[in-house]
Coordinates of C-alpha atoms in Angstrom, one line a residue:
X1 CA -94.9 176.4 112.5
X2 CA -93.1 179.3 113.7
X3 CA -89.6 176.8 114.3
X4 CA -89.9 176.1 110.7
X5 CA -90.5 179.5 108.9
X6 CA -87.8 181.0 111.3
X7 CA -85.2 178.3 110.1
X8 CA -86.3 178.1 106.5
X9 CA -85.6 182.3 107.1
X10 CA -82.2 181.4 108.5
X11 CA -81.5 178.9 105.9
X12 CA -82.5 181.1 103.2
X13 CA -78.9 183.9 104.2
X14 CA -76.7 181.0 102.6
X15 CA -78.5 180.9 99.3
X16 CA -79.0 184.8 99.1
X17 CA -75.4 186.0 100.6
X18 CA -71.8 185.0 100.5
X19 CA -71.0 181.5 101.8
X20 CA -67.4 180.7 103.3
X21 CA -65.4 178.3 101.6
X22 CA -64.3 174.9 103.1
X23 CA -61.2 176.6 104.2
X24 CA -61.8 179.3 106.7
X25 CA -58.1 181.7 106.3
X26 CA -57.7 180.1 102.2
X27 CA -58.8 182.0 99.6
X28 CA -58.5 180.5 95.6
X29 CA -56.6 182.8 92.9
X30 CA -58.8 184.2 90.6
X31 CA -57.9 187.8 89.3
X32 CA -61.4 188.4 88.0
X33 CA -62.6 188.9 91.5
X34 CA -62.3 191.7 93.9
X35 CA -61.5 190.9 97.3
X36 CA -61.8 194.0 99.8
X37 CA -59.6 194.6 103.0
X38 CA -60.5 194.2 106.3
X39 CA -57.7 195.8 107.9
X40 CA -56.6 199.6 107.2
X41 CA -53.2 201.2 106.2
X42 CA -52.7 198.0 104.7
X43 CA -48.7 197.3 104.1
X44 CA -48.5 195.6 100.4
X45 CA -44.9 194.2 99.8
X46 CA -42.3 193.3 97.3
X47 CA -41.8 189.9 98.9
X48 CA -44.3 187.2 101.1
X49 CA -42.6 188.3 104.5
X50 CA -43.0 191.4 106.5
X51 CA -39.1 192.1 106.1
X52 CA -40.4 192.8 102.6
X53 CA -40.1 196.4 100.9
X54 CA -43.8 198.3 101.5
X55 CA -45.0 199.2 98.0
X56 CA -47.9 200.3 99.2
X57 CA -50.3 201.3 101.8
X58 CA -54.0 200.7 101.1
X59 CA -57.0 201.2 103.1
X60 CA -59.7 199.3 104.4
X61 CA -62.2 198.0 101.5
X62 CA -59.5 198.5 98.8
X63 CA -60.1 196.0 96.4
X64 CA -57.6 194.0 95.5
X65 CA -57.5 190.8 93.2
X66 CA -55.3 187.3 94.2
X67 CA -53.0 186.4 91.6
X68 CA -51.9 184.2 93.5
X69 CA -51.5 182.0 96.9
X70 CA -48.0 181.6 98.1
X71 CA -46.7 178.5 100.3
X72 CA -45.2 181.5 102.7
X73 CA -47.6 181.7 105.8
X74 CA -47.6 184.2 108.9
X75 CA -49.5 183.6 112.3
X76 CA -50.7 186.6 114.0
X77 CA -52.5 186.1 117.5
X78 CA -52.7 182.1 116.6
X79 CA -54.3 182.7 113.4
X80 CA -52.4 181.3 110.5
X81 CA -52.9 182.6 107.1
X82 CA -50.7 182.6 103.8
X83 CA -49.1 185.3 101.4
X84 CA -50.8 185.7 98.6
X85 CA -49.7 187.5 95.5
X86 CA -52.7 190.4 94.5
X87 CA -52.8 193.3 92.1
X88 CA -54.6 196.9 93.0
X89 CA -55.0 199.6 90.9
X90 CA -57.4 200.3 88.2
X91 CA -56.6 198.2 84.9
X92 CA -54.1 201.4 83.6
X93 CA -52.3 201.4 86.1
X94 CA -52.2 198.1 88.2
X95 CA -49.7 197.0 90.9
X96 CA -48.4 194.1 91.6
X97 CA -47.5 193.2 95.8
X98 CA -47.6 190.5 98.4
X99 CA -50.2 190.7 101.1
X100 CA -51.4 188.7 104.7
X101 CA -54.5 186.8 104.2
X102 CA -55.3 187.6 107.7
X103 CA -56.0 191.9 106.2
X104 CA -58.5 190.1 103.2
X105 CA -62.2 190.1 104.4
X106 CA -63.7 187.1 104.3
X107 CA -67.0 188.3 103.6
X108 CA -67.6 192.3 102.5
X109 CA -71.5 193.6 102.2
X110 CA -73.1 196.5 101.0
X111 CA -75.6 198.1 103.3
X112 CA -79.3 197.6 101.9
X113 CA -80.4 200.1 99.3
X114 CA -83.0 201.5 102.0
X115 CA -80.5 202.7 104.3
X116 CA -78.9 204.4 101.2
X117 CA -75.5 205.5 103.9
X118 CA -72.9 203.6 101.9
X119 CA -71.9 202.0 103.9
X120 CA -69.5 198.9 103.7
X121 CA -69.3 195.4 106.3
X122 CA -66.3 193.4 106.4
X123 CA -66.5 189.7 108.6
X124 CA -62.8 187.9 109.3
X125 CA -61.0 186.5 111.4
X126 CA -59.7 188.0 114.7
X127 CA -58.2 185.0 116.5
X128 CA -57.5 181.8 117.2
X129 CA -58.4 181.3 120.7
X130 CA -58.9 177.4 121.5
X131 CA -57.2 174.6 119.3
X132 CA -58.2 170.8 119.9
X133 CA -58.5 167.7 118.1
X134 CA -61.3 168.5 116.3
X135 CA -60.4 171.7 114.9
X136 CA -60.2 175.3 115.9
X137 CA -62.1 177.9 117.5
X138 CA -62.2 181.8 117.9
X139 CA -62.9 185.4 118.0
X140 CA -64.1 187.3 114.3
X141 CA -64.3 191.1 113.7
X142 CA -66.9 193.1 111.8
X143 CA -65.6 196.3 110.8
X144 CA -68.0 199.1 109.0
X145 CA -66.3 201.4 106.5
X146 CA -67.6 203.7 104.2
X147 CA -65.5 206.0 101.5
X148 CA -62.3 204.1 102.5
X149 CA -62.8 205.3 106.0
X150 CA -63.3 202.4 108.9
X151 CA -66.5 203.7 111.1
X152 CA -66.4 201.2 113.8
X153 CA -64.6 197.7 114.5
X154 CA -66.3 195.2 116.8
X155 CA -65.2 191.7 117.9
X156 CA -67.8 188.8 118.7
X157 CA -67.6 186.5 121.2
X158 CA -65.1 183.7 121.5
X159 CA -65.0 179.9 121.0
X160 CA -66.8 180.2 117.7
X161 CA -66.1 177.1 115.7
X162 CA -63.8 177.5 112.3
X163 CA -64.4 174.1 111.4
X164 CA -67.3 172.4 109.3
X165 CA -69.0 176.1 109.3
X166 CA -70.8 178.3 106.9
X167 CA -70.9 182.0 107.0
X168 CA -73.2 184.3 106.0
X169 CA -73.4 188.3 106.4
X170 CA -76.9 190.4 105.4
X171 CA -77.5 193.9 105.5
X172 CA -81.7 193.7 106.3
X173 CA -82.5 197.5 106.2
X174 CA -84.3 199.1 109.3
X175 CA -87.3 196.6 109.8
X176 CA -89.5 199.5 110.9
X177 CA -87.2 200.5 113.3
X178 CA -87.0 204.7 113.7
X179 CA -83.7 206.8 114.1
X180 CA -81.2 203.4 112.9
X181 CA -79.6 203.2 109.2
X182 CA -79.9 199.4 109.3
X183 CA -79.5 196.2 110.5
X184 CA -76.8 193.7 110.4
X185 CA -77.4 189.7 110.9
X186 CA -74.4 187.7 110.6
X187 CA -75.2 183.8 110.7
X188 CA -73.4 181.0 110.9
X189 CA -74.1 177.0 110.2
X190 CA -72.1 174.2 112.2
X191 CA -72.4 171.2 110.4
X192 CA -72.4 169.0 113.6
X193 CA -75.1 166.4 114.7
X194 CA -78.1 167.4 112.8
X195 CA -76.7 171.2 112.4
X196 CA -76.8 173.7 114.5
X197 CA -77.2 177.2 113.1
X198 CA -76.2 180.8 115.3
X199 CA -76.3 183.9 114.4
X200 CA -75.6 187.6 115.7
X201 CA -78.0 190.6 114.9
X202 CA -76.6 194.4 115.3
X203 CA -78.0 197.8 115.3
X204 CA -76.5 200.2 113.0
X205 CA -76.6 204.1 113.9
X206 CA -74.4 206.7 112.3
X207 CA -72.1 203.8 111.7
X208 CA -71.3 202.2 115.0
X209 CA -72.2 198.6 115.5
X210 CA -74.6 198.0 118.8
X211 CA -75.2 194.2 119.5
X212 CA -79.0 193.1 120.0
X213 CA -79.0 189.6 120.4
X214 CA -77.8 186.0 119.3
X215 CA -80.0 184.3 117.6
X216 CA -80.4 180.6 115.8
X217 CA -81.0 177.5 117.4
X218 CA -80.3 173.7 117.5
X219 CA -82.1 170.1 118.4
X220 CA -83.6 167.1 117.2
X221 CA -87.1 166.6 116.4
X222 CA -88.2 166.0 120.4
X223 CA -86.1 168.4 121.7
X224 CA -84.5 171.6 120.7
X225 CA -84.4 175.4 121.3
X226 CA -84.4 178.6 119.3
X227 CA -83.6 182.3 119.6
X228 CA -85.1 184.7 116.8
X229 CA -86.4 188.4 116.9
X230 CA -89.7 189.9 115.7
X231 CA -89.3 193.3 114.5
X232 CA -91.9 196.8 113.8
X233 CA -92.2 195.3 110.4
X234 CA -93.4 191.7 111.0
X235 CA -97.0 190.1 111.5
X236 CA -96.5 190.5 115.3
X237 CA -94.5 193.1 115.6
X238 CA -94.7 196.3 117.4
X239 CA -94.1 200.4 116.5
X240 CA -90.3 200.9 117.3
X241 CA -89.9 197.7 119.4
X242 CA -87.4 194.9 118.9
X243 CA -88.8 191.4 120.8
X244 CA -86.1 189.0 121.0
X245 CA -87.8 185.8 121.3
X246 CA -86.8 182.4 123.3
X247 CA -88.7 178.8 122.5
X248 CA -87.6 175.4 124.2
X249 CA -89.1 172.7 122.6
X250 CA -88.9 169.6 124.7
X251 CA -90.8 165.7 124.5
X252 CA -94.2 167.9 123.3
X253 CA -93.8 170.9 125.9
X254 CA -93.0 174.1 124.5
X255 CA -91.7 177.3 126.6
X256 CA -91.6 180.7 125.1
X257 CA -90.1 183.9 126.8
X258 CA -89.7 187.6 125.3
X259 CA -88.1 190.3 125.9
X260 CA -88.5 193.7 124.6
X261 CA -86.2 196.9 123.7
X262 CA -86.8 200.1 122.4
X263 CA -83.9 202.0 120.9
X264 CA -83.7 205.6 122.7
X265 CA -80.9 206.3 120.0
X266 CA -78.0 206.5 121.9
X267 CA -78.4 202.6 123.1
X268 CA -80.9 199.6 123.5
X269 CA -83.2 200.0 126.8
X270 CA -85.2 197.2 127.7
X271 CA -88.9 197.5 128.5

């Protein structure tokens, strides 16, 4: 029962949030959305080449809207991306330039109305870190802003597949937990053997990033495992206490472990 609420919870981020298109670095022309930036001091050219004539320098979670996508491509740290042609600027007074793919955030969400701090999360690629036969794999960052200002920039950890995969990034408010402005769950979905779906859940305080745990899980029917957190908040949760939870399900034996944290606000102790 618990396996099947926790993935129908799971589940539920790529019907409520942002979902990645089939394409991890493409994004489609279309000047009536706004796509924010991931990187700051941005360099918008005159041309699709970095020997191109800055026009501009914008910072992180500028919006900017693709006019166009170039066939001119740039690879930075193995990740290939193209050019594409954006405008910026309020509707008076819009520009017209050439930025990297790789400086357009894949995913940008808002915090959750409860933490009311404004503040901004941008998920994209970092790197390319493995390429094989089957497609490639990396590193992403998550970067917090907030008034144009980056707060904190994290990376996660490698050999995460960019092929066949969904992403998803929620802002989930504190969950009952004291002295924290929110919490951030990224997930992602592999569609491989019968799906496999991972995810990464951080702290936020006075807009740094602290990593709590992976979580998701994978199987078939007689055999499969699952990581997922009970929070203050929940049915079975405790006052300030964040249980990460462990189930191995296999041929009709299950095996739970827990562990527990309390956040001391400067950093996660476990108890």
């Amino acid at each position: 029962m618990i396996k099947n609420i926790i993935l129908l919870f799971v589940f539920s981020f790529f019907s409520d949030f942002l979902k990645s298109q089939s394409n991890y670095h493409d994004f489609n022309a279309d000047e009536n959305i706004c796509r924010f930036l991931i990187g700051d001091d941005v360099n918008i050219r005159d041309i699709p080449s970095t020997k191109g004539k800055i026009v501009s320098k914008l910072p992180i979670g500028s919006c900017v809207r693709i006019l166009e996508k170039t066939d001119y491509t740039l690879t930075l740290k193995d990740f290939e991306s193209h050019w594409y042609k954006v405008s910026f600027g309020d509707f008076k007074n819009k520009n017209v330039g050439y930025v990297w793919g790789g400086m357009i955030s894949y995913i940008t969400s808002d915090a959750s109305n409860e933490s009311r701090k404004g503040y901004n999360y941008h998920f994209g690629v970092h790197s390319v870190d493995y390429k094989h036969e089957f497609g490639n794999s990396g590193t992403f960052q998550i970067r917090v802003s907030k008034d144009n200002k980056q707060l904190d920039k994290i990376l996660t950890q490698e050999n995460i597949s960019f092929t066949d995969s969904d992403w998803s990034l929620s802002s989930i408010g504190n969950k009952g937990l004291k002295n924290i402005d929110d919490i951030l769950s990224v997930s992602i979905f592999e569609e491989k053997c019968d799906g496999a779906n991972h995810g990464m859940i951080y702290l936020v305080s006075d807009g740094k990033l602290h990593f709590i745990s992976d979580v998701g899980g994978s199987g078939y029917s007689d055999e499969w495992e699952e990581t997922y957190i009970i929070y203050p908040d929940d049915e079975r949760g405790s006052p300030n206490t964040i249980i990460v939870v462990y189930e191995y399900y296999y041929m009709g034996k299950r095996d739970i472990s827990f562990t527990k944290y309390r956040w001391n606000g400067i950093s996660l102790i476990e108890i």
